[in-house]
Coordinates of C-alpha atoms and ligand atoms in Angstrom, one line a residue:
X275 CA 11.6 4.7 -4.6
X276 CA 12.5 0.7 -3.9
X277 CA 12.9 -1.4 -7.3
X278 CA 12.5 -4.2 -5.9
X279 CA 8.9 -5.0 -4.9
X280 CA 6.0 -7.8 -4.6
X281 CA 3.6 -7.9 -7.5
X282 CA 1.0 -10.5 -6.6
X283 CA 3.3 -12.0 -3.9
X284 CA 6.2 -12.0 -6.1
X285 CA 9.4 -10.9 -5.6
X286 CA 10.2 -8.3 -8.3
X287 CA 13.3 -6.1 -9.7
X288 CA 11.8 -3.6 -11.5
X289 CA 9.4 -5.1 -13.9
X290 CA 11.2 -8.2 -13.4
X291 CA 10.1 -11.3 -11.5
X292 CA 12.9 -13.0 -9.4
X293 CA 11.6 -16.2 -9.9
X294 CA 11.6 -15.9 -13.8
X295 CA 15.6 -14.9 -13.4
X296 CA 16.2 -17.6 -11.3
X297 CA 14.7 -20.3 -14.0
X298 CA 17.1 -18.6 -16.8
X299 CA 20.2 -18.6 -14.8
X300 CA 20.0 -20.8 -11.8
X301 CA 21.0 -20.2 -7.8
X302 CA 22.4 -18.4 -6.1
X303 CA 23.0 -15.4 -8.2
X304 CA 23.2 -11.4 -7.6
X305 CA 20.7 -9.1 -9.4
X306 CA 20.8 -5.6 -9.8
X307 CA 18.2 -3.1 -10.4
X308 CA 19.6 -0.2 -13.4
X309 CA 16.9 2.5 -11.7
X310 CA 18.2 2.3 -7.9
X311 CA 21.6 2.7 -9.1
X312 CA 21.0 5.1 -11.0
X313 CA 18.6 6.9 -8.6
X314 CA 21.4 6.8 -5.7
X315 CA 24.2 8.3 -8.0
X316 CA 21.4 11.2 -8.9
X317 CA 20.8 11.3 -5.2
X318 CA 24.0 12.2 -4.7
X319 CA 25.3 14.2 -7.5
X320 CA 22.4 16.5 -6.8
X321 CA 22.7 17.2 -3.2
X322 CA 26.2 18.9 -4.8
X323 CA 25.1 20.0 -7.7
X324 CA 25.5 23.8 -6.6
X325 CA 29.4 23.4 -5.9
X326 CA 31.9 22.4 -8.1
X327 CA 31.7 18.8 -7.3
X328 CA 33.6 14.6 -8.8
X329 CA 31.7 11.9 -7.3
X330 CA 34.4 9.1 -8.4
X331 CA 32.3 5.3 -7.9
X332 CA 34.7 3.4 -5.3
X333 CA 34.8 0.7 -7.7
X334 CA 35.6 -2.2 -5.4
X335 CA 32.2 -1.8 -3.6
X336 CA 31.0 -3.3 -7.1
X337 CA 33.2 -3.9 -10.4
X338 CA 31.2 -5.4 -12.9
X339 CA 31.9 -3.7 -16.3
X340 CA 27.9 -3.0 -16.8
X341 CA 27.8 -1.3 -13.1
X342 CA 30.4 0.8 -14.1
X343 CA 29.5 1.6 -17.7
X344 CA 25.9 2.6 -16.2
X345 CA 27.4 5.4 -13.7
X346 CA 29.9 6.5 -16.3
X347 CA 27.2 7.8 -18.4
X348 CA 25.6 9.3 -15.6
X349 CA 29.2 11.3 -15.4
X350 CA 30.7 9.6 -12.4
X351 CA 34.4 9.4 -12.1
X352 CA 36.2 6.5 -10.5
X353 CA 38.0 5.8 -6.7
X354 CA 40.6 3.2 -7.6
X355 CA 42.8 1.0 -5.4
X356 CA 44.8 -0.9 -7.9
X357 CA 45.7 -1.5 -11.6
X358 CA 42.8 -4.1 -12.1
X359 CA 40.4 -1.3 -11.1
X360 CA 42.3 1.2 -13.0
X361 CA 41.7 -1.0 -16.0
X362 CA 38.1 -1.6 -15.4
X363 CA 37.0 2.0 -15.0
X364 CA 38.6 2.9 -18.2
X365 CA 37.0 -0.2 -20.5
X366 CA 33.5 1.2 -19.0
X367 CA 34.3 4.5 -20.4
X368 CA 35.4 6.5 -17.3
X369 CA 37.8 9.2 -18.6
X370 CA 41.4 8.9 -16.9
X371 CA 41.0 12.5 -15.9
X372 CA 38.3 11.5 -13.7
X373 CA 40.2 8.8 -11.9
X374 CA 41.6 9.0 -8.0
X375 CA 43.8 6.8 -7.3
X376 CA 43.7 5.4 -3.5
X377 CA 45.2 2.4 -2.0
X378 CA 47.4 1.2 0.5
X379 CA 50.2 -0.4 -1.5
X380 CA 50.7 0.9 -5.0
X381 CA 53.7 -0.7 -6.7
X382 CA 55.7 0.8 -9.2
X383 CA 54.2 -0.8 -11.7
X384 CA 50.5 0.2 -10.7
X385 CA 52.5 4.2 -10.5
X386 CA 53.4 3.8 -14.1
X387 CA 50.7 2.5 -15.4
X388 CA 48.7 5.0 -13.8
X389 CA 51.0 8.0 -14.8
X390 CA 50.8 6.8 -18.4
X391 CA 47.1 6.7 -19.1
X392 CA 47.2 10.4 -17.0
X393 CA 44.8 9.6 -13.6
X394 CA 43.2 12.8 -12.4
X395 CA 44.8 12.2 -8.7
X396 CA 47.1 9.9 -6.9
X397 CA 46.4 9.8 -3.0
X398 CA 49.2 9.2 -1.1
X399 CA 49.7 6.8 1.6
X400 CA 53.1 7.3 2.5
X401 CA 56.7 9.2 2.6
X402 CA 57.8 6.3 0.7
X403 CA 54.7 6.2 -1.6
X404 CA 55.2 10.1 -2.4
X405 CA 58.9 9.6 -3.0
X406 CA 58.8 6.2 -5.4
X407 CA 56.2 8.3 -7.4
X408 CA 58.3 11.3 -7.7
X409 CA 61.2 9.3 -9.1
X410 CA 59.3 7.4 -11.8
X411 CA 57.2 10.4 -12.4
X412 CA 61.0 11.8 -13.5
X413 CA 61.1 9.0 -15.5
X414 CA 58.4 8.8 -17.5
X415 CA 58.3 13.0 -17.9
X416 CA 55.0 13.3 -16.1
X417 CA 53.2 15.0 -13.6
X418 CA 52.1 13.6 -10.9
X419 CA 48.8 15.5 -9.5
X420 CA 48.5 14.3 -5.7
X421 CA 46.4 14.4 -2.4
X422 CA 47.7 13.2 0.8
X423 CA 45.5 11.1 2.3
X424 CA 45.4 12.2 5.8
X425 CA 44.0 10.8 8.7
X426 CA 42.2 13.0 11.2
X427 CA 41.8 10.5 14.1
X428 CA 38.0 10.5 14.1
X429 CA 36.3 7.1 15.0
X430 CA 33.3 6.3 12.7
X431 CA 31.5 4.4 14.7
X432 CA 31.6 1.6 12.6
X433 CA 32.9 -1.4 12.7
X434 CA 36.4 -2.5 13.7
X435 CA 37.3 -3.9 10.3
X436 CA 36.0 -0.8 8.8
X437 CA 37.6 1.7 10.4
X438 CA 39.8 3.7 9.0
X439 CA 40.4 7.3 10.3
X440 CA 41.8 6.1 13.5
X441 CA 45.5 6.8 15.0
X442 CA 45.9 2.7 15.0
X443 CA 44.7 2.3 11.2
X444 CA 47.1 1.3 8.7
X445 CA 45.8 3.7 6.2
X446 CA 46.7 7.3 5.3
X447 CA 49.3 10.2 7.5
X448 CA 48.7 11.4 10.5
X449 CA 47.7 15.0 10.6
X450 CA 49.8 16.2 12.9
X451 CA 52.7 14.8 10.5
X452 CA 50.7 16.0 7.4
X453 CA 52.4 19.7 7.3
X454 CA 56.1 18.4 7.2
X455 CA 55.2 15.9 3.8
X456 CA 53.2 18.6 2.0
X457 CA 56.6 20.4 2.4
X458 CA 58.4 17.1 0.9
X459 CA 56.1 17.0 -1.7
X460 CA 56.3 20.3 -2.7
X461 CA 60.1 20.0 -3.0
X462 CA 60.0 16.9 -5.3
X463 CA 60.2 17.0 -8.7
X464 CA 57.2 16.3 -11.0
X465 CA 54.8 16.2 -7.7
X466 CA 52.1 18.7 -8.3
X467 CA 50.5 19.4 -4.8
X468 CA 46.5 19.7 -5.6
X469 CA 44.5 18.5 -2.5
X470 CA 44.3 17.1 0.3
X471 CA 42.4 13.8 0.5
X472 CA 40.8 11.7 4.0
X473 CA 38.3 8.5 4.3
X474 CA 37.6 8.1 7.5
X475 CA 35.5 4.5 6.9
X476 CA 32.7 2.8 5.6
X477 CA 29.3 2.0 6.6
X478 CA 29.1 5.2 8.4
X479 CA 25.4 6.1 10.0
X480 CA 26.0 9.6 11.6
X481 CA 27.0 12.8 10.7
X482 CA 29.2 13.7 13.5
X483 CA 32.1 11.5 12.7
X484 CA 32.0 13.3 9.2
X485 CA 31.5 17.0 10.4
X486 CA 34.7 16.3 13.5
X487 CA 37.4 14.6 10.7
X488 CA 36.1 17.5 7.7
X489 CA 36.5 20.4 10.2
X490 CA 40.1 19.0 10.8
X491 CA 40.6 18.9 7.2
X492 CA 39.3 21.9 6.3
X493 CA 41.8 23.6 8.7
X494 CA 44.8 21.7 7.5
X495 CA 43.6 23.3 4.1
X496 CA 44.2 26.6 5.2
X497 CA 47.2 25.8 7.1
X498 CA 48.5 24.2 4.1
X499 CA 47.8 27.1 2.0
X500 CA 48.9 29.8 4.3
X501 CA 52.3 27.9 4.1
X502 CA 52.0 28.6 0.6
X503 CA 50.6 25.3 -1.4
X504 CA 47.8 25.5 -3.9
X505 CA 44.8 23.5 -2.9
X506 CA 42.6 23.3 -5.4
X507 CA 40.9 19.9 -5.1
X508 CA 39.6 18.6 -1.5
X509 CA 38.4 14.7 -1.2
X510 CA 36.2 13.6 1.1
X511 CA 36.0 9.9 0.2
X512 CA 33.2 7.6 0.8
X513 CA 31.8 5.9 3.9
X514 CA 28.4 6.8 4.0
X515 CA 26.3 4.4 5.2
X516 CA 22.8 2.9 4.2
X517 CA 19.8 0.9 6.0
X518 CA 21.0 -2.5 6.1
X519 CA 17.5 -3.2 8.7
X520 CA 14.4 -1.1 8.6
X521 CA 15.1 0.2 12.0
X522 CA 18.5 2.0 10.7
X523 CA 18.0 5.5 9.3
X524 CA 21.5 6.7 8.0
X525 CA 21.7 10.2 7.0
X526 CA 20.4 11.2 3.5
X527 CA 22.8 12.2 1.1
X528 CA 21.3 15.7 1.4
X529 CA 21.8 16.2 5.3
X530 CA 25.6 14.8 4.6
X531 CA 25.8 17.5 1.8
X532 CA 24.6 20.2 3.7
X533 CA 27.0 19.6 6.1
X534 CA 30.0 19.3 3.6
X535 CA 28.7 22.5 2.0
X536 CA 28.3 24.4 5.5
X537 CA 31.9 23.4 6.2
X538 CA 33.1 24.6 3.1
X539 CA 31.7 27.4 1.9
X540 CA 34.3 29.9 0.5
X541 CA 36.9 27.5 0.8
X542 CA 37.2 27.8 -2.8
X543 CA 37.9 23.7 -3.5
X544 CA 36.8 21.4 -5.6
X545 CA 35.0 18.9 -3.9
X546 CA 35.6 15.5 -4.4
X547 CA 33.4 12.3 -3.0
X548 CA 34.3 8.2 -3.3
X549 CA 30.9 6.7 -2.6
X550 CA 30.8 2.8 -3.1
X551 CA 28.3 1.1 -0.6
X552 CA 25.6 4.7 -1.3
X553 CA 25.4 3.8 -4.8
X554 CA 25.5 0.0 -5.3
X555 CA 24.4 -1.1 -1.8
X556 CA 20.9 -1.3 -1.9
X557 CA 20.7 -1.7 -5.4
X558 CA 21.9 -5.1 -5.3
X559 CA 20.8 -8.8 -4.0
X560 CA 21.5 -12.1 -3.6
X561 CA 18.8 -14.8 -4.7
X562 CA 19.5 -18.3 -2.8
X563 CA 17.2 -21.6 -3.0
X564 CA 16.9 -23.7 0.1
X565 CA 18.6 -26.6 0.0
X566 CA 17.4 -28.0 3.5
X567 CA 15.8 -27.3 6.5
X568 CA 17.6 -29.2 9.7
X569 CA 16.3 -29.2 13.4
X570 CA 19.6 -30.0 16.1
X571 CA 17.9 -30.1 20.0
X572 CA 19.7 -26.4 20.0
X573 CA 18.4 -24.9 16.6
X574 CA 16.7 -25.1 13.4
X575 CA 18.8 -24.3 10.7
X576 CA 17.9 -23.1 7.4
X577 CA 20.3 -24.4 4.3
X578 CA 20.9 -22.3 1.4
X579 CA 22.9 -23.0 -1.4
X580 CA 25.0 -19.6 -1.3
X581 CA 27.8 -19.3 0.9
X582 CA 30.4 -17.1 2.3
X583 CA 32.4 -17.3 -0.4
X584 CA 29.3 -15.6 -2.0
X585 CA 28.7 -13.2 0.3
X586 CA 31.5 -12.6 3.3
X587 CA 29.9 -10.1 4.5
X588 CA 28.3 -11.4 7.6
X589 CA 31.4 -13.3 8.4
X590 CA 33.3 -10.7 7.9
X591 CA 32.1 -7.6 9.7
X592 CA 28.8 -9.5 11.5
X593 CA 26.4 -7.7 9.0
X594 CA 23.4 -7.7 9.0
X595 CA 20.9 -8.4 5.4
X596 CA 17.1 -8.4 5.8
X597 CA 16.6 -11.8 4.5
X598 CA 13.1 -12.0 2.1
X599 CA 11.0 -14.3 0.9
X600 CA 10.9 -14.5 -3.0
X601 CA 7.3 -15.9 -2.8
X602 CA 5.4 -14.8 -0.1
X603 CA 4.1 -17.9 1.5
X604 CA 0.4 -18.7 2.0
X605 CA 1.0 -19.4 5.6
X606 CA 2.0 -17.1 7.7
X607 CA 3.7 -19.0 10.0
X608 CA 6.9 -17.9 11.3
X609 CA 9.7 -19.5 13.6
X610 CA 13.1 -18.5 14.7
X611 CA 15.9 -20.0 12.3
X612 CA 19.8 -19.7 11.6
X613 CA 20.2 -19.3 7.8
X614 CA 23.3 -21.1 7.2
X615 CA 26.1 -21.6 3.9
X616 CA 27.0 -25.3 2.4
X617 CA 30.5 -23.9 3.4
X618 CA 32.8 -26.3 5.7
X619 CA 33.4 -23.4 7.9
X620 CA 32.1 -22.5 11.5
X621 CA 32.0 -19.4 10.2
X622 CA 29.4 -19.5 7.1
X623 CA 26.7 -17.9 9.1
X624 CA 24.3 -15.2 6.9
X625 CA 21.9 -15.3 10.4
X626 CA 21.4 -16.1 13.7
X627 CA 18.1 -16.5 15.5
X628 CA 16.4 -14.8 12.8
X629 CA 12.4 -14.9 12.6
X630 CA 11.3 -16.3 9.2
X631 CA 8.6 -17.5 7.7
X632 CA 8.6 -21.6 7.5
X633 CA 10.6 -21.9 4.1
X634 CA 10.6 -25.4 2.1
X635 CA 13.3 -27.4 0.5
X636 CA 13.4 -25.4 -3.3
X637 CA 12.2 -22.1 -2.3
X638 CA 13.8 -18.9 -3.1
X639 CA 15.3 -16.4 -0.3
X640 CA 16.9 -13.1 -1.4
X641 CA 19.3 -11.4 0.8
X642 CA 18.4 -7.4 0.3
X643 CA 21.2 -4.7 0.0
X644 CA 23.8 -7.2 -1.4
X645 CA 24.6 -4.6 -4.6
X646 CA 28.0 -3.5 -2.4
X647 CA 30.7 -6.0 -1.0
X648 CA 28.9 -8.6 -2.4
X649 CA 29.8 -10.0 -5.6
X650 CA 33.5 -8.2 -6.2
X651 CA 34.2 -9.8 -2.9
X652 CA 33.5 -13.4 -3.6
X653 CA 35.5 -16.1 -4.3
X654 CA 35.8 -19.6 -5.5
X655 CA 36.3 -21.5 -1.7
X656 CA 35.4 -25.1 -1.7
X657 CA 35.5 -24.9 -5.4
X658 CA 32.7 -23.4 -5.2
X659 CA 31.7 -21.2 -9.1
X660 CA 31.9 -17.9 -9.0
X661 CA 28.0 -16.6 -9.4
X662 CA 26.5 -14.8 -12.0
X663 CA 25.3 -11.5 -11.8
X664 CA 22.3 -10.2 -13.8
X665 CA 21.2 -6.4 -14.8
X666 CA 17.6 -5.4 -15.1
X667 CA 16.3 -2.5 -16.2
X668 CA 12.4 -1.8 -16.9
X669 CA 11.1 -4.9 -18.0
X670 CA 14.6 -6.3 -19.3
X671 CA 17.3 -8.6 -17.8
X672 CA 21.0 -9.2 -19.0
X673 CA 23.6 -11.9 -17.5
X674 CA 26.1 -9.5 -16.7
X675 CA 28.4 -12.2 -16.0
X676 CA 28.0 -15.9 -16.5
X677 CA 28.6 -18.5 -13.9
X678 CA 32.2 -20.1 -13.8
X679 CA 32.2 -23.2 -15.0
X680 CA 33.7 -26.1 -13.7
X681 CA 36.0 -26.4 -16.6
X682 CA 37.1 -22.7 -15.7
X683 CA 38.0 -23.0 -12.7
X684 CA 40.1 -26.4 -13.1
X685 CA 42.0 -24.7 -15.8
X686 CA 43.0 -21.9 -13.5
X687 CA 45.4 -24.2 -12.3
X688 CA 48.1 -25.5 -13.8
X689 CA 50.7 -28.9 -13.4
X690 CA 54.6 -28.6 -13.1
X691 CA 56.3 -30.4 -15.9
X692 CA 57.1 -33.5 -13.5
X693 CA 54.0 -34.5 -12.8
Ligands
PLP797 C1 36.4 1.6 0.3 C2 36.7 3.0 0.0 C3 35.8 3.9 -0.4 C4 34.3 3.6 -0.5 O1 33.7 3.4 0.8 P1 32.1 3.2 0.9 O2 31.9 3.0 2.3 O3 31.7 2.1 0.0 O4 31.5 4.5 0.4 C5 36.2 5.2 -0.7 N1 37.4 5.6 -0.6 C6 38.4 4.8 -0.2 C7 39.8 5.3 -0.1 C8 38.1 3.5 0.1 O5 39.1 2.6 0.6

């Protein structure tokens, strides 16, 4: 089911209309639909609901307290990469048993915190990582229940910057190395050895790449056991991808899970799963007004009044968002455009050459599947506010968060005593 339809040529989320939401709050601003978020998490959960399965939200896909809040009382858990997510998953509600802790860098502050409010899981990035946790682990009389996040040199097929189960990657052991640190681990005080933990990537559109690194995974599992660890827990992490373009057809959630469950039948594990993208990605978008439209002897360009520092995504990773009128026009003309940021960057580019119908100055554009990597990664560039993001559900609509104002985003700052 897609929440966000035309009723009378109108751009809807749920029972919503766009153009009503864009009066109240102004442009640009993200809106969310409550029943595709909650749909996907369903989705998911179901397709495992037959094995002992956590699906922990990868929070930084989408943060917002109301987000969060909605999939904790659908029972999801929470993937978290720092303190700051740490802290949002637990003011939505998410238990701390239900908590994985990921991420490249944790710092010994982000370990304690974490060990005091009692995560589920810490995945470990490194020898270092594993040994700085044992010690204040010691300190603080806890135990630390960890993964090792392993990395089983399987290429997603995604793109370079979101790659991440590659030998070159900065992100998780090697598995060849794996072995030797579950020994470590095992050998440290107040380091529980529970699972074993890999994310291979994001935006992920086949099944292969999933079936190679989880067969390699599944066979460290036994290796590690057979050496005599207890695995109890095993976490697939995220990465599975969604239609960005009606020509892409990404594997359901039940075709991933029937591999996952094929692979590990009578392993005996817990299985453990960090969607982001699956859940918030298409649940999600972006409502522009065009500022201008501007013909060069090389292009027409169409203005809009968001920016990359709304949504990076197509600067960042060349992605792609089906771009929809919020009206439909009465004329269907169409030419070939560049939709283009008020940005002073070469790089604040949402699309090139893209066929669309003849917009005016004022009209409303919304950029589809902007739920993930969209708002949490924005930013105030150019001193541009932060936009607001608004929750529907049914016939309902809350400002989840306000716009900045100017004033708020001045007094971030603040002057030395000399001047
Ligand atoms: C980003 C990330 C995820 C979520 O990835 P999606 O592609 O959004 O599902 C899960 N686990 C880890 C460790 C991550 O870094």
């Amino acid at each position: 089911m897609e929440h966000f339809t035309y009723a009378q040529g109108n751009l809807q989320a749920e029972d919503v209309s766009i153009a009503t939401i864009a009066e109240s709050v102004g442009t640009p601003f993200y809106c969310y639909s409550t029943a595709t978020l909650v749909r996907h998490f369903r989705v998911f959960k179901e397709a495992f609901q037959d094995v002992p399965a956590l699906i922990c939200y990868a929070l930084k896909a989408n943060s917002n307290q109301a987000i969060i809040k909605t999939l904790a009382k659908e029972g999801a858990g929470a993937d978290v990469v720092s303190e700051g997510e740490i802290r949002r998953a637990l003011a939505a509600g998410i238990p701390a048993n239900k908590i994985v802790f990921s991420g490249m860098g944790k710092t010994i502050q982000e370990i304690t915190y974490a060990l005091e409010v009692g995560i589920l899981q810490f995945n470990i990035e490194s020898e270092s990582e594993l040994e700085a946790l044992s010690h204040i682990a010691q300190r603080k009389n806890k135990t630390a229940e960890i993964a090792i996040r392993v990395t089983p040199d399987v290429d997603g097929g995604t793109h370079a910057k979101i790659t991440t189960g590659t030998k070159i990657s900065k992100f998780g052991i090697d598995i060849s190395q794996a072995p030797a640190l579950y020994q470590k681990a095992a050998s440290l005080p107040n380091i529980a050895v529970k699972s074993v933990s890999c994310h291979i990537g994001s935006q992920i559109t086949a099944l292969e790449p999933f079936q190679k690194a989880f067969s390699r995974v599944i066979d460290l599992v036994k290796d590690l056991r057979a050496a005599g660890h207890t695995i109890e827990r095993l976490d697939l992490g995220g990465g599975l991808g969604i239609p960005y373009d009606g020509d892409q057809t990404p594997p359901t959630p039940a075709e991933y899970a029937a591999v996952v469950k094929n692979l590990t039948r009578n392993l005996g594990c817990t299985l453990m799963f960090e969607p982001g993208r699956l859940i918030v990605g298409n649940a999600g978008i972006l409502v522009s007004r065009v500022i201008s439209l501007k013909k060069t002897p090389a292009r027409e360009f169409l203005v809009v009044d968001a920016g990359m520092n709304d949504l990076v995504r197509p600067t960042l990773y060349d992605a792609f968002h089906e771009i929809v009128p919020v009206k439909i026009p009465k004329a269907d003309t169409r030419r070939t455009f560049d939709v283009v940021g008020p940005v002073c960057e070469t790089g604040d580019v949402f699309a090139r050459d893209r066929v669309l119908p003849v917009f005016e100055t004022g009209d409303l554009i919304a950029f589809r599947s902007a739920g993930a990597y969209g708002a949490s990664m924005s930013n105030t560039y150019n001193s541009r506010q932060l936009v607001p993001e608004v929750l529907v559900k049914g016939g309902e609509f809350s400002v989840i968060r306000e716009r900045q104002t100017y004033e708020q985003l001045i007094a971030q700052d603040k002057l030395p005593n000399w001047l």
